[in-house]
PDB file of C-alpha atoms in Angstrom:
ATOM      1  CA  MET A   1     -26.458  -2.687   9.239  1.00 84.00           C
ATOM      2  CA  ARG A   2     -23.798  -1.695   6.701  1.00 84.00           C
ATOM      3  CA  ILE A   3     -23.716  -1.946   2.919  1.00 85.00           C
ATOM      4  CA  GLU A   4     -20.583  -4.078   2.977  1.00 84.00           C
ATOM      5  CA  GLN A   5     -22.378  -6.668   5.118  1.00 90.00           C
ATOM      6  CA  LEU A   6     -24.911  -7.115   2.317  1.00 91.00           C
ATOM      7  CA  GLU A   7     -22.060  -7.387  -0.195  1.00 88.00           C
ATOM      8  CA  TYR A   8     -20.469 -10.038   2.023  1.00 90.00           C
ATOM      9  CA  VAL A   9     -23.714 -12.047   2.099  1.00 92.00           C
ATOM     10  CA  LYS A  10     -23.879 -11.911  -1.696  1.00 91.00           C
ATOM     11  CA  GLU A  11     -20.265 -13.069  -2.117  1.00 89.00           C
ATOM     12  CA  VAL A  12     -20.517 -15.904   0.442  1.00 92.00           C
ATOM     13  CA  ALA A  13     -23.711 -17.095  -1.261  1.00 93.00           C
ATOM     14  CA  ASN A  14     -21.946 -17.060  -4.639  1.00 90.00           C
ATOM     15  CA  CYS A  15     -18.849 -18.868  -3.367  1.00 90.00           C
ATOM     16  CA  LYS A  16     -20.618 -21.155  -0.870  1.00 91.00           C
ATOM     17  CA  SER A  17     -17.442 -20.773   1.171  1.00 90.00           C
ATOM     18  CA  LEU A  18     -16.324 -18.220   3.750  1.00 89.00           C
ATOM     19  CA  VAL A  19     -12.670 -18.885   2.921  1.00 88.00           C
ATOM     20  CA  GLU A  20     -13.095 -18.290  -0.809  1.00 87.00           C
ATOM     21  CA  ALA A  21     -15.369 -15.284  -0.281  1.00 88.00           C
ATOM     22  CA  ALA A  22     -12.803 -13.693   2.058  1.00 84.00           C
ATOM     23  CA  ARG A  23     -10.107 -14.207  -0.580  1.00 80.00           C
ATOM     24  CA  ARG A  24     -12.206 -12.600  -3.309  1.00 78.00           C
ATOM     25  CA  LEU A  25     -13.227  -9.708  -1.069  1.00 78.00           C
ATOM     26  CA  HIS A  26      -9.617  -9.170   0.079  1.00 70.00           C
ATOM     27  CA  VAL A  27     -10.554  -9.357   3.756  1.00 76.00           C
ATOM     28  CA  THR A  28      -9.547 -11.774   6.481  1.00 81.00           C
ATOM     29  CA  GLN A  29     -11.874 -14.686   7.199  1.00 84.00           C
ATOM     30  CA  PRO A  30     -12.406 -13.620  10.858  1.00 85.00           C
ATOM     31  CA  CYS A  31     -13.414 -10.139   9.666  1.00 83.00           C
ATOM     32  CA  LEU A  32     -15.885 -11.641   7.184  1.00 87.00           C
ATOM     33  CA  THR A  33     -17.288 -14.074   9.764  1.00 90.00           C
ATOM     34  CA  ASN A  34     -17.713 -11.312  12.353  1.00 89.00           C
ATOM     35  CA  ALA A  35     -19.575  -9.124   9.836  1.00 89.00           C
ATOM     36  CA  ILE A  36     -21.961 -11.961   8.906  1.00 92.00           C
ATOM     37  CA  ASN A  37     -22.504 -12.907  12.556  1.00 92.00           C
ATOM     38  CA  SER A  38     -23.211  -9.274  13.440  1.00 91.00           C
ATOM     39  CA  LEU A  39     -25.827  -9.021  10.675  1.00 92.00           C
ATOM     40  CA  GLU A  40     -27.465 -12.291  11.792  1.00 93.00           C
ATOM     41  CA  ASP A  41     -27.633 -11.015  15.379  1.00 92.00           C
ATOM     42  CA  GLU A  42     -29.120  -7.710  14.244  1.00 92.00           C
ATOM     43  CA  LEU A  43     -31.800  -9.405  12.116  1.00 92.00           C
ATOM     44  CA  GLY A  44     -32.409 -12.202  14.598  1.00 93.00           C
ATOM     45  CA  ILE A  45     -32.113 -14.942  11.952  1.00 92.00           C
ATOM     46  CA  ASP A  46     -29.544 -17.402  10.642  1.00 94.00           C
ATOM     47  CA  ILE A  47     -28.496 -16.476   7.107  1.00 94.00           C
ATOM     48  CA  PHE A  48     -26.094 -19.379   6.554  1.00 93.00           C
ATOM     49  CA  VAL A  49     -25.646 -22.906   7.806  1.00 92.00           C
ATOM     50  CA  ARG A  50     -21.902 -23.476   8.234  1.00 90.00           C
ATOM     51  CA  SER A  51     -20.279 -26.876   7.878  1.00 88.00           C
ATOM     52  CA  LYS A  52     -16.977 -28.384   6.784  1.00 85.00           C
ATOM     53  CA  ALA A  53     -18.431 -28.483   3.277  1.00 86.00           C
ATOM     54  CA  GLY A  54     -18.909 -24.702   3.254  1.00 89.00           C
ATOM     55  CA  ALA A  55     -21.730 -22.203   3.830  1.00 91.00           C
ATOM     56  CA  LYS A  56     -25.298 -22.768   2.624  1.00 92.00           C
ATOM     57  CA  LEU A  57     -28.147 -20.258   2.666  1.00 93.00           C
ATOM     58  CA  THR A  58     -31.081 -20.964   4.968  1.00 93.00           C
ATOM     59  CA  LEU A  59     -34.626 -20.263   3.747  1.00 93.00           C
ATOM     60  CA  ALA A  60     -34.500 -16.954   5.591  1.00 93.00           C
ATOM     61  CA  GLY A  61     -31.043 -16.376   4.138  1.00 92.00           C
ATOM     62  CA  GLN A  62     -32.398 -16.760   0.606  1.00 93.00           C
ATOM     63  CA  GLU A  63     -34.845 -13.949   1.292  1.00 94.00           C
ATOM     64  CA  VAL A  64     -32.051 -11.826   2.791  1.00 93.00           C
ATOM     65  CA  LEU A  65     -30.001 -12.414  -0.372  1.00 93.00           C
ATOM     66  CA  ARG A  66     -32.928 -11.377  -2.600  1.00 93.00           C
ATOM     67  CA  ILE A  67     -33.558  -8.161  -0.667  1.00 93.00           C
ATOM     68  CA  SER A  68     -29.827  -7.443  -0.418  1.00 91.00           C
ATOM     69  CA  GLY A  69     -29.569  -7.666  -4.196  1.00 90.00           C
ATOM     70  CA  LEU A  70     -32.329  -5.081  -4.592  1.00 91.00           C
ATOM     71  CA  ILE A  71     -30.659  -2.752  -2.083  1.00 91.00           C
ATOM     72  CA  LEU A  72     -27.236  -3.087  -3.716  1.00 86.00           C
ATOM     73  CA  ASP A  73     -28.722  -2.348  -7.124  1.00 84.00           C
ATOM     74  CA  GLN A  74     -30.226   0.851  -5.730  1.00 85.00           C
ATOM     75  CA  VAL A  75     -26.910   1.789  -4.111  1.00 79.00           C
ATOM     76  CA  ASP A  76     -25.202   1.381  -7.504  1.00 73.00           C
ATOM     77  CA  GLU A  77     -27.792   3.710  -9.017  1.00 73.00           C
ATOM     78  CA  LEU A  78     -27.075   6.306  -6.331  1.00 71.00           C
ATOM     79  CA  TYR A  79     -23.341   6.142  -7.012  1.00 62.00           C
ATOM     80  CA  LYS A  80     -23.979   6.560 -10.730  1.00 59.00           C
ATOM     81  CA  LEU A  81     -26.152   9.576  -9.971  1.00 60.00           C
ATOM     82  CA  SER A  82     -23.589  11.156  -7.624  1.00 55.00           C
ATOM     83  CA  SER A  83     -20.594  10.690  -9.912  1.00 48.00           C
ATOM     84  CA  ARG A  84     -22.513  11.908 -13.039  1.00 49.00           C
ATOM     85  CA  HIS A  85     -19.831  10.603 -15.305  1.00 46.00           C
ATOM     86  CA  GLN A  86     -17.026   8.130 -14.688  1.00 47.00           C
ATOM     87  CA  ALA A  87     -14.405  10.414 -16.230  1.00 43.00           C
ATOM     88  CA  ARG A  88     -15.015  13.129 -13.620  1.00 52.00           C
ATOM     89  CA  GLN A  89     -14.209  10.929 -10.622  1.00 72.00           C
ATOM     90  CA  GLU A  90     -11.035  11.873  -8.786  1.00 81.00           C
ATOM     91  CA  ILE A  91      -8.353   9.612  -7.336  1.00 85.00           C
ATOM     92  CA  HIS A  92      -6.438  10.755  -4.254  1.00 85.00           C
ATOM     93  CA  LEU A  93      -3.448   8.557  -3.430  1.00 89.00           C
ATOM     94  CA  ALA A  94      -1.448   9.008  -0.212  1.00 87.00           C
ATOM     95  CA  ILE A  95       2.026   7.437  -0.326  1.00 88.00           C
ATOM     96  CA  ALA A  96       4.987   7.249   2.024  1.00 79.00           C
ATOM     97  CA  PRO A  97       8.323   8.717   0.782  1.00 73.00           C
ATOM     98  CA  ALA A  98       9.824   5.210   0.692  1.00 73.00           C
ATOM     99  CA  VAL A  99       7.414   4.089  -2.052  1.00 83.00           C
ATOM    100  CA  CYS A 100       9.084   3.821  -5.466  1.00 77.00           C
ATOM    101  CA  ASN A 101       8.209   6.824  -7.658  1.00 79.00           C
ATOM    102  CA  SER A 102       8.656   4.945 -10.930  1.00 86.00           C
ATOM    103  CA  ALA A 103       6.211   2.260  -9.813  1.00 89.00           C
ATOM    104  CA  ILE A 104       3.545   4.867  -9.037  1.00 91.00           C
ATOM    105  CA  LEU A 105       4.052   6.504 -12.443  1.00 90.00           C
ATOM    106  CA  GLU A 106       3.592   3.154 -14.203  1.00 92.00           C
ATOM    107  CA  ILE A 107       0.446   2.420 -12.191  1.00 93.00           C
ATOM    108  CA  ILE A 108      -0.964   5.821 -13.174  1.00 93.00           C
ATOM    109  CA  ASP A 109      -0.071   5.168 -16.813  1.00 93.00           C
ATOM    110  CA  ASP A 110      -1.897   1.815 -16.735  1.00 93.00           C
ATOM    111  CA  TYR A 111      -4.905   3.400 -15.046  1.00 92.00           C
ATOM    112  CA  GLN A 112      -5.196   6.219 -17.562  1.00 90.00           C
ATOM    113  CA  LYS A 113      -5.454   3.759 -20.432  1.00 90.00           C
ATOM    114  CA  SER A 114      -8.955   2.922 -19.199  1.00 84.00           C
ATOM    115  CA  MET A 115      -9.732   6.222 -17.415  1.00 84.00           C
ATOM    116  CA  PRO A 116      -7.943   8.860 -19.532  1.00 83.00           C
ATOM    117  CA  ASP A 117      -9.848  11.882 -18.201  1.00 78.00           C
ATOM    118  CA  ALA A 118      -9.995  11.018 -14.490  1.00 80.00           C
ATOM    119  CA  PRO A 119      -7.932  13.461 -12.357  1.00 85.00           C
ATOM    120  CA  ILE A 120      -5.266  11.903 -10.107  1.00 88.00           C
ATOM    121  CA  TYR A 121      -3.765  13.581  -7.041  1.00 86.00           C
ATOM    122  CA  VAL A 122      -0.698  11.980  -5.424  1.00 88.00           C
ATOM    123  CA  HIS A 123      -0.044  13.141  -1.864  1.00 83.00           C
ATOM    124  CA  GLU A 124       3.427  12.199  -0.626  1.00 79.00           C
ATOM    125  CA  THR A 125       3.274  12.341   3.144  1.00 75.00           C
ATOM    126  CA  ARG A 126       5.201  11.072   6.121  1.00 68.00           C
ATOM    127  CA  PRO A 127       4.288   7.443   6.936  1.00 64.00           C
ATOM    128  CA  GLU A 128       2.938   8.321  10.357  1.00 60.00           C
ATOM    129  CA  ARG A 129       0.464  10.684   8.690  1.00 68.00           C
ATOM    130  CA  ILE A 130      -0.909   8.172   6.171  1.00 70.00           C
ATOM    131  CA  PHE A 131      -3.635   7.038   8.579  1.00 67.00           C
ATOM    132  CA  THR A 132      -4.686  10.617   9.320  1.00 66.00           C
ATOM    133  CA  THR A 133      -4.640  11.437   5.613  1.00 69.00           C
ATOM    134  CA  LEU A 134      -6.926   8.503   4.857  1.00 71.00           C
ATOM    135  CA  THR A 135      -9.413   9.196   7.625  1.00 65.00           C
ATOM    136  CA  ARG A 136      -9.553  13.005   7.674  1.00 60.00           C
ATOM    137  CA  SER A 137      -9.137  14.016   4.039  1.00 57.00           C
ATOM    138  CA  ASN A 138     -10.460  13.030   0.643  1.00 58.00           C
ATOM    139  CA  SER A 139      -7.556  10.631   0.032  1.00 58.00           C
ATOM    140  CA  SER A 140      -9.045   7.209  -0.492  1.00 78.00           C
ATOM    141  CA  ILE A 141      -6.048   4.934  -1.158  1.00 90.00           C
ATOM    142  CA  GLY A 142      -2.796   4.716   0.783  1.00 88.00           C
ATOM    143  CA  ILE A 143       0.498   2.855   0.269  1.00 89.00           C
ATOM    144  CA  PHE A 144       2.757   2.569   3.296  1.00 83.00           C
ATOM    145  CA  ASN A 145       5.313   0.339   5.010  1.00 78.00           C
ATOM    146  CA  ASN A 146       4.756  -2.124   7.832  1.00 71.00           C
ATOM    147  CA  SER A 147       5.952   0.147  10.625  1.00 60.00           C
ATOM    148  CA  TRP A 148       2.481   1.749  10.573  1.00 59.00           C
ATOM    149  CA  LEU A 149       0.378  -1.310   9.826  1.00 63.00           C
ATOM    150  CA  ASN A 150      -1.034  -1.450  13.353  1.00 63.00           C
ATOM    151  CA  ALA A 151      -2.126   2.195  13.176  1.00 57.00           C
ATOM    152  CA  ILE A 152      -4.699   1.502  10.450  1.00 61.00           C
ATOM    153  CA  ASP A 153      -8.208   0.669  11.618  1.00 60.00           C
ATOM    154  CA  GLN A 154      -8.850  -2.637   9.869  1.00 63.00           C
ATOM    155  CA  MET A 155     -12.566  -2.414  10.641  1.00 67.00           C
ATOM    156  CA  GLU A 156     -12.685   0.737   8.492  1.00 74.00           C
ATOM    157  CA  PHE A 157     -10.071  -0.099   5.850  1.00 81.00           C
ATOM    158  CA  ASN A 158      -9.125  -3.088   3.752  1.00 86.00           C
ATOM    159  CA  ILE A 159      -5.402  -3.850   4.047  1.00 87.00           C
ATOM    160  CA  GLU A 160      -3.476  -5.780   1.383  1.00 90.00           C
ATOM    161  CA  LEU A 161       0.175  -6.796   1.286  1.00 90.00           C
ATOM    162  CA  LEU A 162       1.655  -5.468  -1.954  1.00 91.00           C
ATOM    163  CA  TYR A 163       5.300  -6.556  -1.883  1.00 89.00           C
ATOM    164  CA  GLY A 164       8.275  -7.394   0.283  1.00 89.00           C
ATOM    165  CA  ASP A 165      11.463  -5.336   0.021  1.00 89.00           C
ATOM    166  CA  LYS A 166      14.652  -4.668   1.955  1.00 89.00           C
ATOM    167  CA  PHE A 167      16.594  -1.567   2.922  1.00 87.00           C
ATOM    168  CA  CYS A 168      19.843  -0.893   1.064  1.00 88.00           C
ATOM    169  CA  VAL A 169      22.670   1.603   1.497  1.00 91.00           C
ATOM    170  CA  PHE A 170      22.738   3.907  -1.557  1.00 93.00           C
ATOM    171  CA  ALA A 171      25.988   5.708  -2.408  1.00 94.00           C
ATOM    172  CA  SER A 172      27.467   7.688  -5.267  1.00 96.00           C
ATOM    173  CA  CYS A 173      28.897   5.661  -8.133  1.00 95.00           C
ATOM    174  CA  LYS A 174      32.057   7.740  -7.552  1.00 95.00           C
ATOM    175  CA  SER A 175      32.435   6.387  -4.017  1.00 95.00           C
ATOM    176  CA  PRO A 176      35.836   4.799  -3.334  1.00 94.00           C
ATOM    177  CA  LEU A 177      34.039   2.223  -1.156  1.00 94.00           C
ATOM    178  CA  ARG A 178      32.749   0.521  -4.326  1.00 92.00           C
ATOM    179  CA  GLU A 179      36.243  -0.905  -4.851  1.00 89.00           C
ATOM    180  CA  LYS A 180      36.320  -2.484  -1.397  1.00 89.00           C
ATOM    181  CA  LYS A 181      35.402  -6.136  -0.929  1.00 86.00           C
ATOM    182  CA  HIS A 182      33.599  -7.357   2.207  1.00 90.00           C
ATOM    183  CA  LEU A 183      32.423  -3.853   3.087  1.00 93.00           C
ATOM    184  CA  THR A 184      30.847  -3.488   6.547  1.00 91.00           C
ATOM    185  CA  LEU A 185      28.327  -0.942   7.752  1.00 87.00           C
ATOM    186  CA  LYS A 186      30.835   0.336  10.318  1.00 87.00           C
ATOM    187  CA  GLU A 187      33.252   1.191   7.502  1.00 91.00           C
ATOM    188  CA  VAL A 188      30.517   2.962   5.558  1.00 90.00           C
ATOM    189  CA  LEU A 189      29.514   5.107   8.541  1.00 87.00           C
ATOM    190  CA  GLU A 190      33.138   5.975   9.304  1.00 88.00           C
ATOM    191  CA  HIS A 191      33.427   7.357   5.777  1.00 90.00           C
ATOM    192  CA  TYR A 192      30.019   9.056   5.270  1.00 90.00           C
ATOM    193  CA  PRO A 193      27.263  10.876   7.145  1.00 87.00           C
ATOM    194  CA  VAL A 194      23.710   9.721   6.445  1.00 83.00           C
ATOM    195  CA  ALA A 195      21.015  11.557   4.468  1.00 79.00           C
ATOM    196  CA  THR A 196      17.393  10.505   4.815  1.00 73.00           C
ATOM    197  CA  PRO A 197      13.874  11.663   3.970  1.00 66.00           C
ATOM    198  CA  ILE A 198      12.100  13.137   6.984  1.00 51.00           C
ATOM    199  CA  CYS A 199      10.111  10.045   7.903  1.00 50.00           C
ATOM    200  CA  ASP A 200      10.084   7.256  10.434  1.00 46.00           C
ATOM    201  CA  GLN A 201      13.442   5.449  10.215  1.00 48.00           C
ATOM    202  CA  ASP A 202      13.682   5.250  14.000  1.00 46.00           C
ATOM    203  CA  ILE A 203      10.182   3.763  14.259  1.00 43.00           C
ATOM    204  CA  ILE A 204      10.993   1.268  11.504  1.00 44.00           C
ATOM    205  CA  ALA A 205      14.108   0.279  13.446  1.00 47.00           C
ATOM    206  CA  GLU A 206      12.090  -0.250  16.619  1.00 47.00           C
ATOM    207  CA  TYR A 207       9.343  -2.161  14.786  1.00 41.00           C
ATOM    208  CA  LEU A 208      11.811  -4.475  13.066  1.00 44.00           C
ATOM    209  CA  ASN A 209      14.023  -4.675  16.173  1.00 51.00           C
ATOM    210  CA  HIS A 210      16.954  -3.983  13.857  1.00 54.00           C
ATOM    211  CA  PRO A 211      19.970  -2.313  15.543  1.00 56.00           C
ATOM    212  CA  LYS A 212      21.619  -1.354  12.242  1.00 58.00           C
ATOM    213  CA  LEU A 213      18.676   0.858  11.288  1.00 55.00           C
ATOM    214  CA  SER A 214      18.967   2.539  14.689  1.00 54.00           C
ATOM    215  CA  ILE A 215      22.593   3.342  13.918  1.00 54.00           C
ATOM    216  CA  LEU A 216      21.512   5.012  10.687  1.00 56.00           C
ATOM    217  CA  THR A 217      19.336   7.509  12.576  1.00 50.00           C
ATOM    218  CA  SER A 218      22.282   9.329  14.180  1.00 50.00           C
ATOM    219  CA  GLY A 219      23.957  12.367  12.590  1.00 49.00           C
ATOM    220  CA  LEU A 220      21.482  12.641   9.716  1.00 64.00           C
ATOM    221  CA  TYR A 221      20.934  15.176   7.015  1.00 71.00           C
ATOM    222  CA  ASN A 222      17.129  15.385   6.878  1.00 71.00           C
ATOM    223  CA  PHE A 223      15.309  16.321   3.672  1.00 68.00           C
ATOM    224  CA  THR A 224      11.657  16.913   2.888  1.00 64.00           C
ATOM    225  CA  ASP A 225      12.237  16.242  -0.833  1.00 71.00           C
ATOM    226  CA  ARG A 226      13.906  13.313  -2.573  1.00 76.00           C
ATOM    227  CA  GLU A 227      15.865  15.292  -5.159  1.00 81.00           C
ATOM    228  CA  SER A 228      17.914  17.212  -2.580  1.00 84.00           C
ATOM    229  CA  LEU A 229      18.696  13.938  -0.829  1.00 84.00           C
ATOM    230  CA  LYS A 230      19.739  12.279  -4.105  1.00 88.00           C
ATOM    231  CA  ASN A 231      21.917  15.232  -5.125  1.00 90.00           C
ATOM    232  CA  LEU A 232      23.832  15.119  -1.833  1.00 90.00           C
ATOM    233  CA  VAL A 233      24.451  11.378  -2.223  1.00 92.00           C
ATOM    234  CA  VAL A 234      25.383  11.669  -5.926  1.00 94.00           C
ATOM    235  CA  SER A 235      27.942  14.352  -5.040  1.00 94.00           C
ATOM    236  CA  ASP A 236      29.597  11.720  -2.782  1.00 94.00           C
ATOM    237  CA  LYS A 237      28.969  13.682   0.422  1.00 91.00           C
ATOM    238  CA  ALA A 238      26.612  11.230   2.141  1.00 90.00           C
ATOM    239  CA  ILE A 239      24.883   7.856   1.899  1.00 90.00           C
ATOM    240  CA  ALA A 240      21.157   7.066   2.180  1.00 88.00           C
ATOM    241  CA  CYS A 241      19.298   4.064   3.580  1.00 84.00           C
ATOM    242  CA  LEU A 242      16.318   3.372   1.326  1.00 86.00           C
ATOM    243  CA  PRO A 243      14.278   0.390   0.052  1.00 88.00           C
ATOM    244  CA  SER A 244      15.950  -1.433  -2.852  1.00 89.00           C
ATOM    245  CA  SER A 245      12.919  -0.653  -5.025  1.00 88.00           C
ATOM    246  CA  PHE A 246      14.169   2.949  -5.190  1.00 86.00           C
ATOM    247  CA  ALA A 247      16.550   1.681  -7.875  1.00 88.00           C
ATOM    248  CA  TYR A 248      13.715   0.561 -10.149  1.00 87.00           C
ATOM    249  CA  ARG A 249      13.887   2.612 -13.369  1.00 87.00           C
ATOM    250  CA  ASP A 250      15.493   5.426 -11.407  1.00 88.00           C
ATOM    251  CA  ILE A 251      17.166   7.987 -13.689  1.00 89.00           C
ATOM    252  CA  TYR A 252      20.084   8.338 -11.251  1.00 91.00           C
ATOM    253  CA  VAL A 253      20.713   4.589 -11.379  1.00 91.00           C
ATOM    254  CA  GLU A 254      20.256   4.379 -15.154  1.00 92.00           C
ATOM    255  CA  ASN A 255      22.823   7.172 -15.605  1.00 94.00           C
ATOM    256  CA  ALA A 256      25.293   5.556 -13.176  1.00 94.00           C
ATOM    257  CA  LEU A 257      25.067   8.396 -10.644  1.00 95.00           C
ATOM    258  CA  TRP A 258      24.177   6.336  -7.576  1.00 94.00           C
ATOM    259  CA  ALA A 259      23.481   2.689  -6.707  1.00 93.00           C
ATOM    260  CA  PRO A 260      23.191   0.390  -3.670  1.00 92.00           C
ATOM    261  CA  LEU A 261      26.436  -0.590  -1.974  1.00 92.00           C
ATOM    262  CA  LYS A 262      27.149  -4.245  -1.179  1.00 91.00           C
ATOM    263  CA  VAL A 263      27.324  -4.184   2.619  1.00 91.00           C
ATOM    264  CA  ILE A 264      27.876  -7.663   4.021  1.00 91.00           C
ATOM    265  CA  ASP A 265      26.410  -7.111   7.521  1.00 87.00           C
ATOM    266  CA  PHE A 266      23.300  -5.110   6.687  1.00 85.00           C
ATOM    267  CA  GLU A 267      19.955  -6.862   6.110  1.00 81.00           C
ATOM    268  CA  ALA A 268      16.668  -5.132   6.931  1.00 82.00           C
ATOM    269  CA  PRO A 269      13.422  -6.413   5.360  1.00 85.00           C
ATOM    270  CA  VAL A 270      10.371  -4.218   4.978  1.00 84.00           C
ATOM    271  CA  ASN A 271       6.857  -4.858   3.609  1.00 87.00           C
ATOM    272  CA  PHE A 272       4.593  -2.401   1.815  1.00 88.00           C
ATOM    273  CA  TYR A 273       0.795  -2.414   2.044  1.00 90.00           C
ATOM    274  CA  MET A 274      -2.208  -0.802   0.388  1.00 91.00           C
ATOM    275  CA  ALA A 275      -5.183   0.515   2.367  1.00 89.00           C
ATOM    276  CA  TYR A 276      -8.554   1.567   0.991  1.00 88.00           C
ATOM    277  CA  PRO A 277     -11.997   2.054   2.602  1.00 83.00           C
ATOM    278  CA  ARG A 278     -14.434  -0.784   3.188  1.00 80.00           C
ATOM    279  CA  ARG A 279     -17.222   1.442   1.887  1.00 75.00           C
ATOM    280  CA  LYS A 280     -18.494   1.068  -1.662  1.00 77.00           C
ATOM    281  CA  LEU A 281     -15.653   2.290  -3.904  1.00 81.00           C
ATOM    282  CA  THR A 282     -16.334   4.536  -6.856  1.00 80.00           C
ATOM    283  CA  ASN A 283     -15.685   3.128 -10.325  1.00 81.00           C
ATOM    284  CA  ALA A 284     -12.486   5.150 -10.499  1.00 85.00           C
ATOM    285  CA  GLU A 285     -11.254   3.936  -7.104  1.00 87.00           C
ATOM    286  CA  SER A 286     -12.009   0.296  -7.960  1.00 89.00           C
ATOM    287  CA  ALA A 287     -10.131   0.619 -11.238  1.00 90.00           C
ATOM    288  CA  PHE A 288      -7.126   2.246  -9.550  1.00 93.00           C
ATOM    289  CA  VAL A 289      -6.982  -0.375  -6.780  1.00 94.00           C
ATOM    290  CA  GLN A 290      -6.991  -3.090  -9.442  1.00 94.00           C
ATOM    291  CA  CYS A 291      -4.149  -1.356 -11.331  1.00 94.00           C
ATOM    292  CA  ILE A 292      -2.096  -1.310  -8.112  1.00 94.00           C
ATOM    293  CA  ARG A 293      -2.726  -5.027  -7.554  1.00 93.00           C
ATOM    294  CA  THR A 294      -1.860  -5.896 -11.143  1.00 92.00           C
ATOM    295  CA  PHE A 295       1.401  -3.936 -11.081  1.00 92.00           C
ATOM    296  CA  TYR A 296       2.702  -5.454  -7.848  1.00 90.00           C
ATOM    297  CA  LYS A 297       1.748  -8.988  -8.882  1.00 87.00           C
ATOM    298  CA  ARG A 298       4.410  -8.701 -11.562  1.00 81.00           C
ATOM    299  CA  TRP A 299       6.806  -6.728  -9.338  1.00 74.00           C
ATOM    300  CA  GLU A 300       9.210  -9.622  -8.691  1.00 62.00           C
ATOM    301  CA  SER A 301       9.749 -10.200 -12.401  1.00 52.00           C
ATOM    302  CA  ILE A 302      10.464  -6.535 -13.213  1.00 48.00           C
ATOM    303  CA  ALA A 303      12.186  -5.194 -10.086  1.00 49.00           C
TER     304      ALA A 303
END
């Protein structure tokens, strides 16, 4: 028996619908159904009667709901005791290098309006290490791209789609290629070498089955920090293949130092996701997760 199973019972009882409860809990309906079924098997009773009209508590289920409420109240008291004070709770966020820096800064700013004294630690790590970071360290929230979606244990973590993006070719605003109409990727690569963060471009290419991304993995300058990469591109010595969201409120873009090139034969979509544990989140973690959701809900209108 797990705490989240009791939380699921409470939410299904409130919604009287597995579909609506799954939406509110940010889990898939099969995951929710499996958790409820597992609890029913363990207790040896039916908690809900399912029908096309929804889910209704049985008599035994009503007693399970009552006891679950008492247990969850006690769990809340334990969390309050362990955290001592909301302001002392820490947030550890693990992000892939491809995640927009400006977006993260705005999310932190929004979060600190309600939690001004809560420490925040942002761990930028290679995408293939996000899963390890979440499971083997104190990082509790991760943002990553879809090339590593299948590596996350969805029985242990909630996964939410945050936004859809696409890769673009960034070049210096001094680049002579900006004057060329109908620019092709072949022409770009004949003119420039490629600079990239040390991450998983080749795995992204394989995952998306996109040959153009595979081309961009040959002859690379590889950097562990973004600023060195940007400086090389700004000096017109290389190009970089990055998500378009990198341009959002980027100081290099705002000062006309670099920008995406219009390349007619290059189109590579990519999705970004958030992962956080299925365990009971601390107040700070819940608040931060909500700030992430709120920011990306308005992403299309501000990007």
